[in-house]
């Protein structure tokens, strides 16, 4: 990005957010490169199966994190399974548990909606107005 665009290299000037499968990507960005983004939004899905054994949770805690979903969203509701063989790793509750186990602060937002385009603009609005660059 820096080679082709006039973008800041300072993490405090950068944000990353993802919806559904993008929430899984945002989880990976948060755990793999917390020093690259000062703000991360994880909406309607996460990667709760991520191997956190090498994660620097101090760096993760330095990131402003917002987690959320729709109140009827299967990515929000604990107990949703991708298949009978999978644990509850897709829901944002899996990510919340990992962060809480490691004393990482995060914000929480619920929107009126499901796993759909009615929910996500509400979450992006909260992220932009209440979390980004505050």
N, CA, C and O of each residue as an XYZ file, in Angstrom:
536
protein
N       0.818     -1.188      0.000
C       0.000      0.000      0.000
C       0.863      1.253      0.000
O       0.609      2.195     -0.751
N       1.889      1.254      0.854
C       2.714      2.453      0.975
C       3.442      2.775     -0.329
O       3.714      3.941     -0.613
N       3.759      1.756     -1.121
C       4.466      1.986     -2.380
C       3.595      2.682     -3.423
O       4.096      3.445     -4.249
N       2.294      2.417     -3.383
C       1.399      2.915     -4.424
C       0.458      4.033     -3.991
O      -0.110      4.730     -4.831
N       0.295      4.202     -2.688
C      -0.668      5.183     -2.201
C      -0.060      6.005     -1.072
O       0.859      5.560     -0.384
N      -0.578      7.182     -0.900
C      -0.136      8.066      0.164
C      -0.906      7.707      1.442
O      -1.893      8.357      1.785
N      -0.441      6.669      2.137
C      -1.096      6.207      3.356
C      -0.114      6.273      4.519
O       1.101      6.186      4.339
N      -0.658      6.426      5.685
C       0.160      6.478      6.893
C       0.698      5.092      7.227
O       0.042      4.082      6.974
N       1.874      5.059      7.785
C       2.442      3.798      8.278
C       2.219      3.644      9.778
O       2.614      2.638     10.369
N       1.590      4.637     10.390
C       1.305      4.623     11.822
C       0.018      3.834     12.079
O      -1.020      4.138     11.491
N       0.077      2.834     12.944
C      -1.086      2.004     13.255
C      -2.262      2.837     13.751
O      -3.415      2.489     13.496
N      -1.989      3.920     14.449
C      -3.079      4.750     14.977
C      -3.841      5.502     13.895
O      -4.868      6.122     14.173
N      -3.348      5.451     12.670
C      -4.044      6.064     11.542
C      -4.758      5.023     10.687
O      -5.344      5.364      9.659
N      -4.717      3.766     11.097
C      -5.242      2.676     10.271
C      -6.334      1.902     10.993
O      -6.282      1.694     12.205
N      -7.333      1.478     10.205
C      -8.415      0.659     10.741
C      -8.700     -0.490      9.786
O      -8.484     -0.389      8.579
N      -9.192     -1.585     10.359
C      -9.580     -2.754      9.569
C     -10.854     -3.299     10.177
O     -10.941     -3.461     11.395
N     -11.845     -3.585      9.346
C     -13.085     -4.180      9.831
C     -13.566     -5.209      8.827
O     -13.303     -5.098      7.630
N     -14.276     -6.214      9.328
C     -14.801     -7.244      8.460
C     -16.163     -7.724      8.921
O     -16.474     -7.721     10.112
N     -16.974     -8.141      7.945
C     -18.328     -8.612      8.182
C     -18.425    -10.088      7.805
O     -17.984    -10.480      6.724
N     -18.993    -10.899      8.676
C     -19.194    -12.315      8.426
C     -17.844    -13.000      8.199
O     -17.019    -13.028      9.112
N     -17.601    -13.547      7.020
C     -16.303    -14.166      6.747
C     -15.196    -13.123      6.868
O     -14.065    -13.453      7.225
N     -15.516    -11.883      6.576
C     -14.566    -10.795      6.787
C     -14.264    -10.584      8.257
O     -13.183    -10.109      8.607
N     -15.210    -10.933      9.125
C     -14.960    -10.911     10.557
C     -13.901    -11.928     10.948
O     -13.106    -11.695     11.860
N     -13.897    -13.055     10.252
C     -12.837    -14.045     10.460
C     -11.499    -13.460     10.022
O     -10.487    -13.646     10.698
N     -11.492    -12.758      8.899
C     -10.270    -12.107      8.429
C      -9.818    -11.044      9.418
O      -8.630    -10.942      9.722
N     -10.754    -10.256      9.919
C     -10.409     -9.217     10.894
C      -9.813     -9.834     12.161
O      -8.890     -9.270     12.748
N     -10.331    -10.982     12.582
C      -9.760    -11.680     13.743
C      -8.314    -12.057     13.468
O      -7.450    -11.879     14.328
N      -8.046    -12.572     12.287
C      -6.679    -12.952     11.923
C      -5.767    -11.738     11.849
O      -4.616    -11.807     12.280
N      -6.258    -10.632     11.314
C      -5.462     -9.400     11.281
C      -5.147     -8.954     12.706
O      -4.012     -8.585     13.010
N      -6.148     -8.990     13.570
C      -5.965     -8.583     14.956
C      -4.900     -9.424     15.650
O      -4.050     -8.879     16.355
N      -4.932    -10.726     15.465
C      -3.992    -11.612     16.159
C      -2.633    -11.716     15.477
O      -1.622    -11.913     16.151
N      -2.593    -11.588     14.152
C      -1.324    -11.747     13.425
C      -0.541    -10.447     13.280
O       0.688    -10.471     13.199
N      -1.236     -9.321     13.246
C      -0.545     -8.047     12.998
C      -1.172     -6.912     13.803
O      -1.576     -5.902     13.226
N      -1.260     -7.059     15.113
C      -1.896     -5.996     15.900
C      -1.158     -4.668     15.837
O      -1.752     -3.617     16.076
N       0.121     -4.704     15.519
C       0.904     -3.470     15.435
C       0.646     -2.707     14.134
O       1.117     -1.580     13.985
N      -0.087     -3.294     13.200
C      -0.362     -2.654     11.906
C      -1.633     -1.809     11.900
O      -1.758     -0.889     11.092
N      -2.580     -2.114     12.796
C      -3.867     -1.419     12.803
C      -4.211     -1.002     14.222
O      -4.189     -1.822     15.141
N      -4.526      0.262     14.397
C      -4.898      0.760     15.714
C      -6.345      0.477     16.067
O      -6.734      0.578     17.231
N      -7.160      0.117     15.051
C      -8.592     -0.099     15.242
C      -9.017     -1.310     14.426
O      -8.701     -1.416     13.241
N      -9.739     -2.222     15.073
C     -10.225     -3.413     14.374
C     -11.681     -3.643     14.753
O     -12.044     -3.632     15.929
N     -12.513     -3.853     13.724
C     -13.920     -4.182     13.926
C     -14.192     -5.597     13.451
O     -13.836     -5.966     12.332
N     -14.819     -6.383     14.303
C     -15.145     -7.778     13.983
C     -16.660     -7.920     14.107
O     -17.209     -7.865     15.208
N     -17.329     -8.103     12.970
C     -18.781     -8.087     12.948
C     -19.362     -9.378     12.374
O     -18.997     -9.797     11.275
N     -20.261     -9.997     13.119
C     -21.071    -11.135     12.665
C     -20.263    -12.373     12.310
O     -20.678    -13.156     11.456
N     -19.143    -12.558     12.937
C     -18.345    -13.764     12.728
C     -16.908    -13.518     13.124
O     -16.394    -12.409     12.979
N     -16.262    -14.556     13.626
C     -14.862    -14.424     14.017
C     -14.164    -15.752     13.813
O     -14.795    -16.749     13.463
N     -12.879    -15.760     14.030
C     -12.098    -16.992     13.939
C     -11.696    -17.403     15.350
O     -10.564    -17.180     15.779
N     -12.632    -17.999     16.055
C     -12.386    -18.444     17.414
C     -11.520    -19.673     17.503
O     -11.143    -20.084     18.601
N     -11.193    -20.278     16.362
C     -10.316    -21.445     16.341
C      -8.866    -21.049     16.117
O      -8.001    -21.915     15.983
N      -8.591    -19.752     16.076
C      -7.233    -19.266     15.836
C      -6.296    -19.759     16.935
O      -6.639    -19.699     18.116
N      -5.126    -20.242     16.556
C      -4.115    -20.687     17.524
C      -3.470    -19.446     18.133
O      -2.688    -18.760     17.474
N      -3.796    -19.164     19.374
C      -3.324    -17.950     20.028
C      -2.052    -18.165     20.847
O      -1.652    -17.282     21.605
N      -1.425    -19.305     20.706
C      -0.251    -19.603     21.536
C       0.913    -18.647     21.303
O       1.752    -18.490     22.189
N       0.991    -18.007     20.147
C       2.095    -17.093     19.865
C       1.643    -15.627     19.777
O       2.420    -14.759     19.378
N       0.401    -15.359     20.146
C      -0.145    -14.000     20.046
C       0.419    -13.129     21.167
O       0.489    -13.546     22.322
N       0.818    -11.913     20.801
C       1.261    -10.913     21.766
C       0.019    -10.141     22.226
O      -0.384     -9.165     21.592
N      -0.578    -10.582     23.325
C      -1.826     -9.978     23.776
C      -1.651     -8.561     24.308
O      -2.627     -7.816     24.400
N      -0.439     -8.178     24.658
C      -0.179     -6.783     25.035
C      -0.391     -5.889     23.812
O      -1.004     -4.825     23.913
N       0.110     -6.319     22.674
C      -0.083     -5.553     21.435
C      -1.552     -5.553     21.024
O      -2.061     -4.541     20.542
N      -2.235     -6.678     21.210
C      -3.659     -6.748     20.893
C      -4.436     -5.788     21.792
O      -5.369     -5.126     21.336
N      -4.052     -5.712     23.073
C      -4.745     -4.833     24.009
C      -4.512     -3.364     23.682
O      -5.300     -2.512     24.094
N      -3.458     -3.052     22.958
C      -3.200     -1.677     22.526
C      -4.084     -1.273     21.351
O      -4.126     -0.099     20.985
N      -4.788     -2.229     20.760
C      -5.676     -1.995     19.627
C      -7.080     -1.685     20.143
O      -7.553     -2.330     21.080
N      -7.738     -0.717     19.546
C      -9.139     -0.447     19.869
C      -9.986     -1.432     19.073
O      -9.926     -1.465     17.844
N     -10.775     -2.234     19.787
C     -11.516     -3.335     19.167
C     -13.010     -3.140     19.406
O     -13.438     -2.857     20.525
N     -13.795     -3.294     18.349
C     -15.246     -3.340     18.466
C     -15.718     -4.665     17.893
O     -15.378     -5.023     16.766
N     -16.498     -5.383     18.674
C     -17.087     -6.654     18.259
C     -18.598     -6.478     18.254
O     -19.149     -5.826     19.141
N     -19.269     -7.051     17.266
C     -20.718     -6.914     17.256
C     -21.402     -7.791     16.240
O     -20.768     -8.513     15.470
N     -22.718     -7.705     16.262
C     -23.554     -8.443     15.337
C     -24.995     -8.039     15.508
O     -25.322     -7.199     16.346
N     -25.854     -8.637     14.714
C     -27.282     -8.388     14.831
C     -27.877     -9.240     15.937
O     -27.365    -10.320     16.232
N     -28.951     -8.769     16.551
C     -29.526     -9.507     17.675
C     -30.115    -10.854     17.253
O     -30.328    -11.726     18.095
N     -30.380    -11.029     15.954
C     -30.866    -12.310     15.433
C     -29.820    -12.988     14.551
O     -30.150    -13.864     13.752
N     -28.595    -12.594     14.695
C     -27.491    -12.993     13.817
C     -26.891    -14.319     14.279
O     -26.514    -14.454     15.443
N     -26.800    -15.295     13.382
C     -26.185    -16.561     13.773
C     -24.696    -16.396     14.063
O     -24.101    -17.257     14.711
N     -24.084    -15.315     13.601
C     -22.689    -15.046     13.932
C     -22.519    -14.462     15.322
O     -21.399    -14.347     15.819
N     -23.616    -14.096     15.944
C     -23.602    -13.521     17.276
C     -24.014    -14.543     18.338
O     -23.523    -14.509     19.466
N     -24.900    -15.431     17.972
C     -25.534    -16.321     18.946
C     -24.633    -17.508     19.285
O     -24.290    -18.287     18.396
N     -24.247    -17.662     20.545
C     -23.487    -18.847     20.945
C     -24.296    -20.107     20.665
O     -25.521    -20.110     20.781
N     -23.606    -21.162     20.301
C     -24.283    -22.416     20.012
C     -24.498    -22.660     18.537
O     -24.998    -23.718     18.154
N     -24.128    -21.697     17.692
C     -24.229    -21.916     16.256
C     -23.032    -22.734     15.804
O     -21.894    -22.416     16.150
N     -23.276    -23.769     15.046
C     -22.203    -24.637     14.580
C     -22.177    -24.671     13.065
O     -23.219    -24.759     12.414
N     -20.982    -24.601     12.513
C     -20.815    -24.729     11.067
C     -21.216    -26.146     10.649
O     -21.880    -26.335      9.629
N     -20.814    -27.122     11.432
C     -21.204    -28.513     11.219
C     -21.234    -29.200     12.575
O     -20.801    -28.625     13.573
N     -21.731    -30.399     12.614
C     -21.815    -31.139     13.877
C     -20.436    -31.405     14.471
O     -20.314    -31.581     15.683
N     -19.401    -31.437     13.646
C     -18.050    -31.731     14.116
C     -17.296    -30.490     14.595
O     -16.224    -30.606     15.189
N     -17.836    -29.337     14.347
C     -17.140    -28.099     14.691
C     -17.609    -27.585     16.044
O     -18.766    -27.760     16.426
N     -16.695    -26.951     16.756
C     -17.081    -26.266     17.971
C     -17.603    -24.877     17.614
O     -17.648    -24.507     16.441
N     -17.984    -24.134     18.601
C     -18.608    -22.831     18.421
C     -17.557    -21.770     18.093
O     -17.436    -20.784     18.822
N     -16.804    -21.950     17.023
C     -15.679    -21.073     16.736
C     -16.027    -19.906     15.830
O     -15.277    -18.930     15.792
N     -17.125    -19.963     15.102
C     -17.457    -18.905     14.155
C     -18.087    -17.695     14.837
O     -17.938    -16.574     14.351
N     -18.782    -17.897     15.945
C     -19.501    -16.791     16.563
C     -18.541    -15.818     17.225
O     -17.429    -16.181     17.610
N     -18.987    -14.585     17.349
C     -18.156    -13.585     18.004
C     -17.989    -13.890     19.496
O     -17.075    -13.365     20.131
N     -18.852    -14.724     20.055
C     -18.682    -15.103     21.461
C     -17.376    -15.857     21.670
O     -16.783    -15.773     22.746
N     -16.921    -16.590     20.661
C     -15.636    -17.286     20.754
C     -14.494    -16.284     20.863
O     -13.567    -16.484     21.649
N     -14.551    -15.218     20.090
C     -13.526    -14.175     20.155
C     -13.583    -13.444     21.490
O     -12.547    -13.174     22.098
N     -14.793    -13.124     21.946
C     -14.939    -12.459     23.241
C     -14.280    -13.283     24.345
O     -13.596    -12.733     25.208
N     -14.485    -14.596     24.321
C     -13.905    -15.464     25.348
C     -12.379    -15.418     25.318
O     -11.738    -15.360     26.368
N     -11.799    -15.444     24.124
C     -10.337    -15.379     23.994
C      -9.815    -14.061     24.554
O      -8.840    -14.046     25.304
N     -10.458    -12.957     24.193
C     -10.011    -11.650     24.667
C     -10.166    -11.530     26.181
O      -9.280    -11.003     26.854
N     -11.257    -12.004     26.706
C     -11.478    -11.934     28.150
C     -10.471    -12.787     28.916
O      -9.984    -12.374     29.968
N     -10.157    -13.974     28.395
C      -9.155    -14.840     29.033
C      -7.798    -14.164     29.116
O      -7.003    -14.466     30.006
N      -7.530    -13.255     28.195
C      -6.232    -12.590     28.125
C      -6.296    -11.120     28.537
O      -5.391    -10.345     28.228
N      -7.355    -10.745     29.226
C      -7.531     -9.383     29.764
C      -7.384     -8.294     28.713
O      -6.758     -7.265     28.966
N      -7.954     -8.514     27.545
C      -7.916     -7.536     26.462
C      -9.248     -6.776     26.448
O     -10.317     -7.385     26.427
N      -9.173     -5.456     26.459
C     -10.372     -4.620     26.401
C     -10.945     -4.610     24.989
O     -10.213     -4.638     24.000
N     -12.267     -4.569     24.921
C     -12.944     -4.461     23.630
C     -14.305     -3.822     23.850
O     -14.838     -3.824     24.959
N     -14.853     -3.276     22.779
C     -16.200     -2.736     22.818
C     -17.170     -3.744     22.236
O     -16.779     -4.668     21.522
N     -18.440     -3.551     22.555
C     -19.479     -4.480     22.121
C     -20.649     -3.689     21.569
O     -21.069     -2.699     22.169
N     -21.181     -4.118     20.426
C     -22.348     -3.454     19.841
C     -23.293     -4.495     19.264
O     -22.870     -5.440     18.597
N     -24.566     -4.308     19.527
C     -25.600     -5.138     18.922
C     -26.488     -4.241     18.075
O     -26.844     -3.135     18.480
N     -26.832     -4.727     16.915
C     -27.699     -3.974     16.011
C     -29.011     -4.727     15.854
O     -29.070     -5.946     16.020
N     -30.045     -3.993     15.536
C     -31.323     -4.636     15.288
C     -31.284     -5.233     13.888
O     -31.343     -4.515     12.890
N     -31.184     -6.549     13.833
C     -31.141     -7.204     12.538
C     -30.605     -8.607     12.636
O     -30.455     -9.167     13.722
N     -30.323     -9.157     11.490
C     -29.882    -10.537     11.339
C     -28.474    -10.522     10.741
O     -27.738     -9.551     10.917
N     -28.103    -11.568     10.051
C     -26.814    -11.679      9.379
C     -26.991    -11.084      7.975
O     -26.980    -11.801      6.975
N     -27.157     -9.742      7.927
C     -27.577     -9.133      6.671
C     -27.148     -7.673      6.568
O     -26.542     -7.110      7.480
N     -27.488     -7.077      5.414
C     -27.090     -5.698      5.135
C     -27.898     -4.677      5.919
O     -27.600     -3.485      5.838
N     -28.896     -5.086      6.664
C     -29.566     -4.165      7.580
C     -28.710     -3.964      8.829
O     -28.657     -2.865      9.381
N     -28.052     -5.009      9.262
C     -27.256     -4.992     10.492
C     -25.925     -4.267     10.300
O     -25.560     -3.427     11.122
N     -25.220     -4.568      9.262
C     -23.836     -4.124      9.124
C     -23.658     -2.617      8.995
O     -22.709     -2.088      9.575
N     -24.504     -1.897      8.278
C     -24.335     -0.434      8.289
C     -24.495      0.168      9.692
O     -23.852      1.163     10.024
N     -25.352     -0.441     10.501
C     -25.506      0.036     11.876
C     -24.200     -0.142     12.653
O     -23.794      0.745     13.404
N     -23.546     -1.289     12.469
C     -22.297     -1.568     13.182
C     -21.161     -0.684     12.685
O     -20.363     -0.187     13.481
N     -21.085     -0.486     11.380
C     -20.057      0.392     10.821
C     -20.250      1.818     11.345
O     -19.274      2.514     11.627
N     -21.491      2.247     11.472
C     -21.789      3.590     11.998
C     -21.277      3.718     13.434
O     -20.634      4.711     13.775
N     -21.554      2.731     14.268
C     -21.069      2.756     15.657
C     -19.544      2.771     15.672
O     -18.936      3.541     16.416
N     -18.930      1.932     14.860
C     -17.470      1.856     14.781
C     -16.882      3.213     14.398
O     -15.938      3.691     15.026
N     -17.450      3.825     13.362
C     -16.931      5.105     12.878
C     -17.169      6.242     13.865
O     -16.280      7.063     14.088
N     -18.347      6.297     14.451
C     -18.684      7.430     15.311
C     -18.118      7.317     16.731
O     -17.778      8.329     17.345
N     -18.018      6.102     17.249
C     -17.667      5.955     18.654
C     -16.283      5.363     18.920
O     -15.801      5.425     20.051
N     -15.638      4.794     17.911
C     -14.371      4.114     18.144
C     -13.202      4.649     17.329
O     -12.102      4.818     17.855
N     -13.434      4.915     16.050
C     -12.325      5.290     15.193
C     -11.744      6.642     15.571
O     -12.469      7.628     15.697
N     -10.461      6.677     15.746
C      -9.677      7.883     15.988
C     -10.189      8.705     17.160
O     -10.215      9.935     17.108
N     -10.593      8.016     18.210
C     -11.061      8.691     19.431
C      -9.966      8.684     20.470
O     -10.156      9.203     21.570
